[in-house]
mmCIF file of C-alpha atoms in Angstrom:
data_model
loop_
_atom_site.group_PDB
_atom_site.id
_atom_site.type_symbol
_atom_site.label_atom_id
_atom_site.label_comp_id
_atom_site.label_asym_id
_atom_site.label_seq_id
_atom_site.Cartn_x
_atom_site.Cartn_y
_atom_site.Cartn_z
ATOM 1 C CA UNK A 22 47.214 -224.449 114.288
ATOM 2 C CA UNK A 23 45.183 -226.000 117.218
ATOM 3 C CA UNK A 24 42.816 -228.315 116.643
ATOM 4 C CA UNK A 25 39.014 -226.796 116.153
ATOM 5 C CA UNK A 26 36.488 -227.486 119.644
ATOM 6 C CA UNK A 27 34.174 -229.740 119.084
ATOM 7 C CA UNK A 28 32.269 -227.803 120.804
ATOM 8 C CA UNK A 29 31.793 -225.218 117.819
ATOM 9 C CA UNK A 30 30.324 -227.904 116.074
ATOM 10 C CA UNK A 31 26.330 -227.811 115.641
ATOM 11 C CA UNK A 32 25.946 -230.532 117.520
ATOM 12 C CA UNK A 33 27.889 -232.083 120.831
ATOM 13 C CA UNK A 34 28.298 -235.545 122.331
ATOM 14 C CA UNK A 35 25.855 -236.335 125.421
ATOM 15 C CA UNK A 36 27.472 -238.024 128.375
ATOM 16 C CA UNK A 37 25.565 -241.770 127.161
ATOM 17 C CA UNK A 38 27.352 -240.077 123.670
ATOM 18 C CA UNK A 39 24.481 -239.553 121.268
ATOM 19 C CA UNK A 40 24.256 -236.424 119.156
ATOM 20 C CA UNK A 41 22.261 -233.611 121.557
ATOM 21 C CA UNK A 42 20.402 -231.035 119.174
ATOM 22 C CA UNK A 43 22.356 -227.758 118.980
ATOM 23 C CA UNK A 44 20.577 -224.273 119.776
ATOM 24 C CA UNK A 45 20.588 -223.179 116.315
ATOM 25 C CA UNK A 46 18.165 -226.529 115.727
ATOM 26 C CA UNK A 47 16.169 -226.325 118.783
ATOM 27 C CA UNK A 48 15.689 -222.655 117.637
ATOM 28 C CA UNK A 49 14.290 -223.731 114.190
ATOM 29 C CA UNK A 50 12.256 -226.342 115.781
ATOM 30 C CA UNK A 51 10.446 -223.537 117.856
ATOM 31 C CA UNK A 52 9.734 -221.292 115.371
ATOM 32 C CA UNK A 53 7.847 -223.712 113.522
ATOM 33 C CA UNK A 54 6.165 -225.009 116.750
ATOM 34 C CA UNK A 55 5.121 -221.470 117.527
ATOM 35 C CA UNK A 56 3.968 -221.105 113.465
ATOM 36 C CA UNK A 57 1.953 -223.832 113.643
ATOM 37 C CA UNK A 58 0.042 -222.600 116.991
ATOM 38 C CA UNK A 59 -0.634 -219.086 115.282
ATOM 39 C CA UNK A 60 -2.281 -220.977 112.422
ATOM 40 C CA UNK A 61 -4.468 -223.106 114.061
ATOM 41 C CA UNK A 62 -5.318 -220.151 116.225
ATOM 42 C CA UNK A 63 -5.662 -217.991 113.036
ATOM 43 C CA UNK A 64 -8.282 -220.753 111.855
ATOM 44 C CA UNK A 65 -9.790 -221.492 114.397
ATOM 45 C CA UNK A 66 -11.083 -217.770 114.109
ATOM 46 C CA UNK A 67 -11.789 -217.801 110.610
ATOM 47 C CA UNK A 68 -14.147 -220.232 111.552
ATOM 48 C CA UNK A 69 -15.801 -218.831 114.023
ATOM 49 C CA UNK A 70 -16.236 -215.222 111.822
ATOM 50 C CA UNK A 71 -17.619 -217.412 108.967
ATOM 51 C CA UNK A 72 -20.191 -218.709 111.666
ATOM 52 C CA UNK A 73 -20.992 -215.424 112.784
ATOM 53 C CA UNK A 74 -20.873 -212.883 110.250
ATOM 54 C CA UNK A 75 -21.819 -215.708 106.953
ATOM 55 C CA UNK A 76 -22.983 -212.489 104.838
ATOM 56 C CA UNK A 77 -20.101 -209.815 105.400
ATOM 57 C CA UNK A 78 -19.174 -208.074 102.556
ATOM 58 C CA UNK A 79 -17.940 -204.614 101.391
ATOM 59 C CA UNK A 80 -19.884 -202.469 103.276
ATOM 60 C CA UNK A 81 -19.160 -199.365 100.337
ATOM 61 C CA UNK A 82 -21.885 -198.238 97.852
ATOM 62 C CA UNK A 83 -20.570 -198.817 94.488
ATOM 63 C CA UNK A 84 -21.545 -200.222 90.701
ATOM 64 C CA UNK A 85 -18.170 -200.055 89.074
ATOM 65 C CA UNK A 86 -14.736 -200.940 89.913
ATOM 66 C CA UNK A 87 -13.876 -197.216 89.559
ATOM 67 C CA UNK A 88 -16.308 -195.905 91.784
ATOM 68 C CA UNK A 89 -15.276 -198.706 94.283
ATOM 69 C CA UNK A 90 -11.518 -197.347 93.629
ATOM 70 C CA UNK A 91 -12.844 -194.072 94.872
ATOM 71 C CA UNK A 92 -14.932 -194.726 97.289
ATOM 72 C CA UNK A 93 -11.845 -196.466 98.926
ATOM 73 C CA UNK A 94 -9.660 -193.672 98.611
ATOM 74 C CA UNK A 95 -12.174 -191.311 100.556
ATOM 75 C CA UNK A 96 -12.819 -194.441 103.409
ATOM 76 C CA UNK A 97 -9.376 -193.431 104.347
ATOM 77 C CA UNK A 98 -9.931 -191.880 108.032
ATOM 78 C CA UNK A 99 -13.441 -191.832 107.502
ATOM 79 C CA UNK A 100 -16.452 -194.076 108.347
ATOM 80 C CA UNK A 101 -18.035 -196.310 105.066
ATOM 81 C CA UNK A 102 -21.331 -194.830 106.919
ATOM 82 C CA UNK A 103 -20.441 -191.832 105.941
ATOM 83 C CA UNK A 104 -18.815 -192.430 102.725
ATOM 84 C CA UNK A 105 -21.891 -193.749 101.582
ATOM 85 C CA UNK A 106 -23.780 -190.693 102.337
ATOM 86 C CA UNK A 107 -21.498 -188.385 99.956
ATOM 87 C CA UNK A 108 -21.044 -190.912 97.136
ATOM 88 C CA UNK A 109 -24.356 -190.915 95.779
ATOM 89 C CA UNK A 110 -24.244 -187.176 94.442
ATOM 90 C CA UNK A 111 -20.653 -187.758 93.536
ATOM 91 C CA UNK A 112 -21.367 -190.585 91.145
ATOM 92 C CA UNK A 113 -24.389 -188.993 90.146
ATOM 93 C CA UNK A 114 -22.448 -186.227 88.596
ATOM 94 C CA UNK A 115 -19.150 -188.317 87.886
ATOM 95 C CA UNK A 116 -19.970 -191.898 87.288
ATOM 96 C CA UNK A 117 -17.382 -193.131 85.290
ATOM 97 C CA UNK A 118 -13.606 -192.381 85.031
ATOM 98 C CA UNK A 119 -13.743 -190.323 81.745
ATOM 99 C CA UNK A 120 -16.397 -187.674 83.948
ATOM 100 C CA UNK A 121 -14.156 -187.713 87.056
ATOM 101 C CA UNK A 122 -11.148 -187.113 85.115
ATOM 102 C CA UNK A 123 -12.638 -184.068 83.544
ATOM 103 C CA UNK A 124 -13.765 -183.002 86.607
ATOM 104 C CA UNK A 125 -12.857 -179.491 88.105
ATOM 105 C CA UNK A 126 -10.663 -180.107 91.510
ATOM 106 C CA UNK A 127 -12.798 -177.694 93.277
ATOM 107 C CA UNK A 128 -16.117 -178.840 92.826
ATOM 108 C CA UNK A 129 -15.039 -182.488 93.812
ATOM 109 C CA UNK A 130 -13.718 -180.869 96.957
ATOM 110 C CA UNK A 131 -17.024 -179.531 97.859
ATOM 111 C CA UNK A 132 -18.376 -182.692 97.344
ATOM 112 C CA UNK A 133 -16.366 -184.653 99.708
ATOM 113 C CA UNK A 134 -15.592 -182.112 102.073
ATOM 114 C CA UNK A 135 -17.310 -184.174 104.903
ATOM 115 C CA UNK A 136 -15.019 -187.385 104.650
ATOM 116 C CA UNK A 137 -11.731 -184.710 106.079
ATOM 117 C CA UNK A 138 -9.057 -184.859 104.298
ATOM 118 C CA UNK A 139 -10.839 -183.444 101.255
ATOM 119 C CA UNK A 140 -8.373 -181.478 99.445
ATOM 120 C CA UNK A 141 -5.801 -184.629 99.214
ATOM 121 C CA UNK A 142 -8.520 -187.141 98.706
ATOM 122 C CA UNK A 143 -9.951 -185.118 95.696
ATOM 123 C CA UNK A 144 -6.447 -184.218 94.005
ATOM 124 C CA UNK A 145 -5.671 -188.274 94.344
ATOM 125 C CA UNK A 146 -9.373 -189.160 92.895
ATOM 126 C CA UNK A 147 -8.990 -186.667 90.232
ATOM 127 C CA UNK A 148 -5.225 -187.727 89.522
ATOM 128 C CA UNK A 149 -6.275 -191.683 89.518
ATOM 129 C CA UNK A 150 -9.486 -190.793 87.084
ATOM 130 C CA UNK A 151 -7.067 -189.188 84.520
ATOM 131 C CA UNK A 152 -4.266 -192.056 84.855
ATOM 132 C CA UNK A 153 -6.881 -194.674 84.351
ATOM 133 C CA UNK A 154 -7.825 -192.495 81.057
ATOM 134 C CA UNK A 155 -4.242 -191.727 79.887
ATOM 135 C CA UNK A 156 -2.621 -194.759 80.950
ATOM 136 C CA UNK A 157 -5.163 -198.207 81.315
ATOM 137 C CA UNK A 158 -7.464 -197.641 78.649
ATOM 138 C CA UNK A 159 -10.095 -195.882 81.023
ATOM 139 C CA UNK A 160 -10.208 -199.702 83.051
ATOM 140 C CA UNK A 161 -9.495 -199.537 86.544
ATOM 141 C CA UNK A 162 -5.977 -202.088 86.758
ATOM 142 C CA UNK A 163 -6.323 -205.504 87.856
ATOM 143 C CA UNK A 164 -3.073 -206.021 89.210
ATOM 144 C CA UNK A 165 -1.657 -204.828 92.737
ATOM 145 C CA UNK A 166 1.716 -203.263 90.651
ATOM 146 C CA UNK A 167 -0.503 -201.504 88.216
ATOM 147 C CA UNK A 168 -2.902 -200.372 91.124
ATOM 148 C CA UNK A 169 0.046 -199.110 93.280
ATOM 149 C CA UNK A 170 0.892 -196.990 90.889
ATOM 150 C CA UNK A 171 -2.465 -194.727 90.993
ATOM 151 C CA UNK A 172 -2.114 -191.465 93.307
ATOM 152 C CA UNK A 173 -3.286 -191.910 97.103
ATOM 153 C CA UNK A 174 -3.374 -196.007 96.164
ATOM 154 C CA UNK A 175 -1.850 -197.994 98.829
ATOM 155 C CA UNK A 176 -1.971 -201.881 99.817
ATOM 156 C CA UNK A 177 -4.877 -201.405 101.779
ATOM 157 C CA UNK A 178 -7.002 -199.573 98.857
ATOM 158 C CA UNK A 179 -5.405 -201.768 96.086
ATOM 159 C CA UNK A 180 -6.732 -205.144 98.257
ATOM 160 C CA UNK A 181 -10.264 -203.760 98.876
ATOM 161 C CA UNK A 182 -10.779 -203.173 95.059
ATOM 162 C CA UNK A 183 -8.890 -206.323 93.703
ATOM 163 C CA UNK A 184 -11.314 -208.324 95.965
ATOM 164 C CA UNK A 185 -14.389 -206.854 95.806
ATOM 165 C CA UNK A 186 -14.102 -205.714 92.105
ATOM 166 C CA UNK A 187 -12.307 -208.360 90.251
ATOM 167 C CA UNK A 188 -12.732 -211.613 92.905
ATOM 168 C CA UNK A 189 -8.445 -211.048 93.070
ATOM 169 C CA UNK A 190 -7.390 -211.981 96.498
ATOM 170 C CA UNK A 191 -3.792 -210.686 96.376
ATOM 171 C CA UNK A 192 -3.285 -209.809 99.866
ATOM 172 C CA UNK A 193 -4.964 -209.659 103.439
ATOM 173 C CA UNK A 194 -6.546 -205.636 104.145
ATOM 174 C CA UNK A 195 -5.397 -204.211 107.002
ATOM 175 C CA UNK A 196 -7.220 -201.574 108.406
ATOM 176 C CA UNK A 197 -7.112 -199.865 111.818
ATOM 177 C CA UNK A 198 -9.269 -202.770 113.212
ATOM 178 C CA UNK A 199 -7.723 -205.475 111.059
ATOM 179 C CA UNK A 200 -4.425 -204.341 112.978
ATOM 180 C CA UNK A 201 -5.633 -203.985 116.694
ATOM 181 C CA UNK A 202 -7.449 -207.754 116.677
ATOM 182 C CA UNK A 203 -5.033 -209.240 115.123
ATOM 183 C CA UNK A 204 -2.559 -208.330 117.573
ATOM 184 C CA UNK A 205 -4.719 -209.001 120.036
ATOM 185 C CA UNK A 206 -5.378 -212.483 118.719
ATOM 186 C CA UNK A 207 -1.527 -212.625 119.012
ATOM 187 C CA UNK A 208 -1.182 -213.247 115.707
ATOM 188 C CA UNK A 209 1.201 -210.792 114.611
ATOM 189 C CA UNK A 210 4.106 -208.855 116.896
ATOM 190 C CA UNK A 211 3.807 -205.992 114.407
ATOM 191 C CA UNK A 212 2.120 -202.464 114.130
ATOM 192 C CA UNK A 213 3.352 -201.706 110.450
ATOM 193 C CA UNK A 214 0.340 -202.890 107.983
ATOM 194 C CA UNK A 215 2.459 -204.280 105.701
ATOM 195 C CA UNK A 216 4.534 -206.651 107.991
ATOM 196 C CA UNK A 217 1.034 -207.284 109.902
ATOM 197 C CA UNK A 218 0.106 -208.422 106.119
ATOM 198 C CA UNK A 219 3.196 -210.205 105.370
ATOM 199 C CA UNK A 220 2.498 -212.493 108.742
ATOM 200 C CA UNK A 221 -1.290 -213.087 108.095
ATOM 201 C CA UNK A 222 -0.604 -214.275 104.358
ATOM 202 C CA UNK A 223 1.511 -216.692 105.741
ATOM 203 C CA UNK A 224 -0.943 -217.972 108.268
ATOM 204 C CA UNK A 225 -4.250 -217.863 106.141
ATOM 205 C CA UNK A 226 -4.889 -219.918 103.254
ATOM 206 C CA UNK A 227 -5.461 -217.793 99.383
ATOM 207 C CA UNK A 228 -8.555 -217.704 99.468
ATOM 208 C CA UNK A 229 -9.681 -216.806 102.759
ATOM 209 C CA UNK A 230 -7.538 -213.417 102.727
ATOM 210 C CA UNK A 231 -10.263 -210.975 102.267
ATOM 211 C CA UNK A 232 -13.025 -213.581 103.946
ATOM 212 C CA UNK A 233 -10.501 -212.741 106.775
ATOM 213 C CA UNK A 234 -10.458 -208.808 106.519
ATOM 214 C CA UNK A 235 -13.770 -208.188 106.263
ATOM 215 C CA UNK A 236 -15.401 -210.369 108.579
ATOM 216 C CA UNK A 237 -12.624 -209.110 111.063
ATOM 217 C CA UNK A 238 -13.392 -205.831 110.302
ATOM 218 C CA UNK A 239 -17.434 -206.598 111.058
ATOM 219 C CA UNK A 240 -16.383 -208.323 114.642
ATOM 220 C CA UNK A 241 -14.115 -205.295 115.422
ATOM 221 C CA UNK A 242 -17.499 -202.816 114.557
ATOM 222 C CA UNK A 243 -19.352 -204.840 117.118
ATOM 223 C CA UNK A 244 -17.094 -205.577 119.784
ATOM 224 C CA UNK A 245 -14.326 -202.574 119.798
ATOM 225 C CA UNK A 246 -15.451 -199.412 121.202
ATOM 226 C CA UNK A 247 -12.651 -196.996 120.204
#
C-alpha cells in the first residue's frame, strides 16, 4: 500500500515549515467573519428602526387573541387598512370563538368579501373557530405547534398572534416587505419565508424578533412603493 500524501492532510508544511491553515479552515473562518458582519449590520438597523418608528405596533383592530387570529388570517394578500374596515361588523356579530364557530359559511363570506380571497379565508376562520371550541377549550393556543395546526395558520399568522396576543416571541414575521428589505439589507440570500426566518433568528437577539418585523414592516410602508 503506498504511503498516504501529506498533502490530503488538513493542513500542509509551509516552505519556513509551519502548519499553513487548510481550505476547509479558512472556509470556516469566513463564514463566521461574514456572520458576524450580517449581525452587526442586522443591529445596526434595529437601532436605527427603534429610533425611528419608537411606537410601531400591530397595526390590526382587535380585543381578543381570537379576533387577532382572524384578523391575521384575512391580512393575507390584503392591506391591515382594509382589514380594519371589515372587522368591525364582523366582530360585532361574531366576537368570540363560540359565535364564529356557529357561524353560517355564507354569511361570513359576505362579510369579508372585500379582503379577496373570501371563500378560503372564511372556510379557514370558520374551521379555526370550531377547532379552538372542539379542541383548546375555546382559547386561542399559545404555542407555535398548537397554532400550526389551525386551518389557513402558517408561520407568519402563528408569529403575529403569539407576539401581539400572548408577548411570545417565537419567531421573526416575514411578510412580503419583511422579505424584500431584508434581502436588500443583504441579510439573507433567500426568497423562501421560512429560510429568510431561519437566517434572521440567528442574527437577531429573542427579544427583538417581532421589534424587528414590525418596525421593518412600518419602514417598508414608507419607503417601498410597490
Amino acid at each position: 500500500m503506498r504511503p498516504r500524501s501529506s498533502s490530503a492532510k488538513s493542513s500542509k508544511a509551509s516552505d519556513d515549515g509551519t502548519a499553513e491553515p487548510s481550505a476547509t479552515v479558512v472556509g470556516n473562518a469566513s463564514g463566521r467573519k461574514k456572520r458576524r458582519s450580517k449581525k452587526m449590520r442586522a443591529t445596526e438597523v434595529l437601532i436605527r428602526l427603534k429610533t425611528e418608528y419608537p411606537d410601531a405596533t400591530c397595526s390590526l383592530d382587535y380585543e381578543t387573541p381570537m379576533q387577532l387570529l382572524v384578523a391575521t388570517i384575512l391580512s393575507a394578500q390584503c392591506t391591515d387598512e382594509r382589514v380594519n374596515k371589515v372587522t368591525p361588523a364582523l366582530f360585532a356579530k361574531y366576537p368570540t370563538a363560540e359565535a364564529m364557530a356557529s357561524g353560517e359559511l355564507s354569511d361570513i363570506e359576505e362579510l369579508v368579501r372585500s379582503t379577496g380571497f373570501y371563500r378560503n379565508k372564511s372556510k379557514n376562520i370558520l374551521g379555526s373557530c370550531r377547532m379552538i371550541m372542539e379542541d383548546f377549550g375555546g382559547e386561542v393556543p399559545r404555542t407555535m405547534p398548537e397554532l400550526l395546526t389551525l386551518p389557513g395558520v402558517a408561520r407568519k399568522t402563528a408569529n403575529v398572534v403569539l407576539a401581539h396576543a400572548f408577548g411570545i416571541n417565537a419567531g421573526v414575521t416575514v411578510d412580503t416587505l419583511v422579505k424584500r428589505l431584508t434581502n436588500r439589507l443583504g441579510l439573507t440570500k433567500h426568497q423562501d419565508p421560512k429560510r429568510i426566518e431561519r437566517d434572521l433568528m440567528q442574527l437577531l437577539p429573542q427579544p427583538d424578533w417581532e421589534n424587528w418585523s414590525i418596525r421593518l414592516i412600518y419602514h417598508g410602508r414608507a419607503v417601498c412603493s410597490a
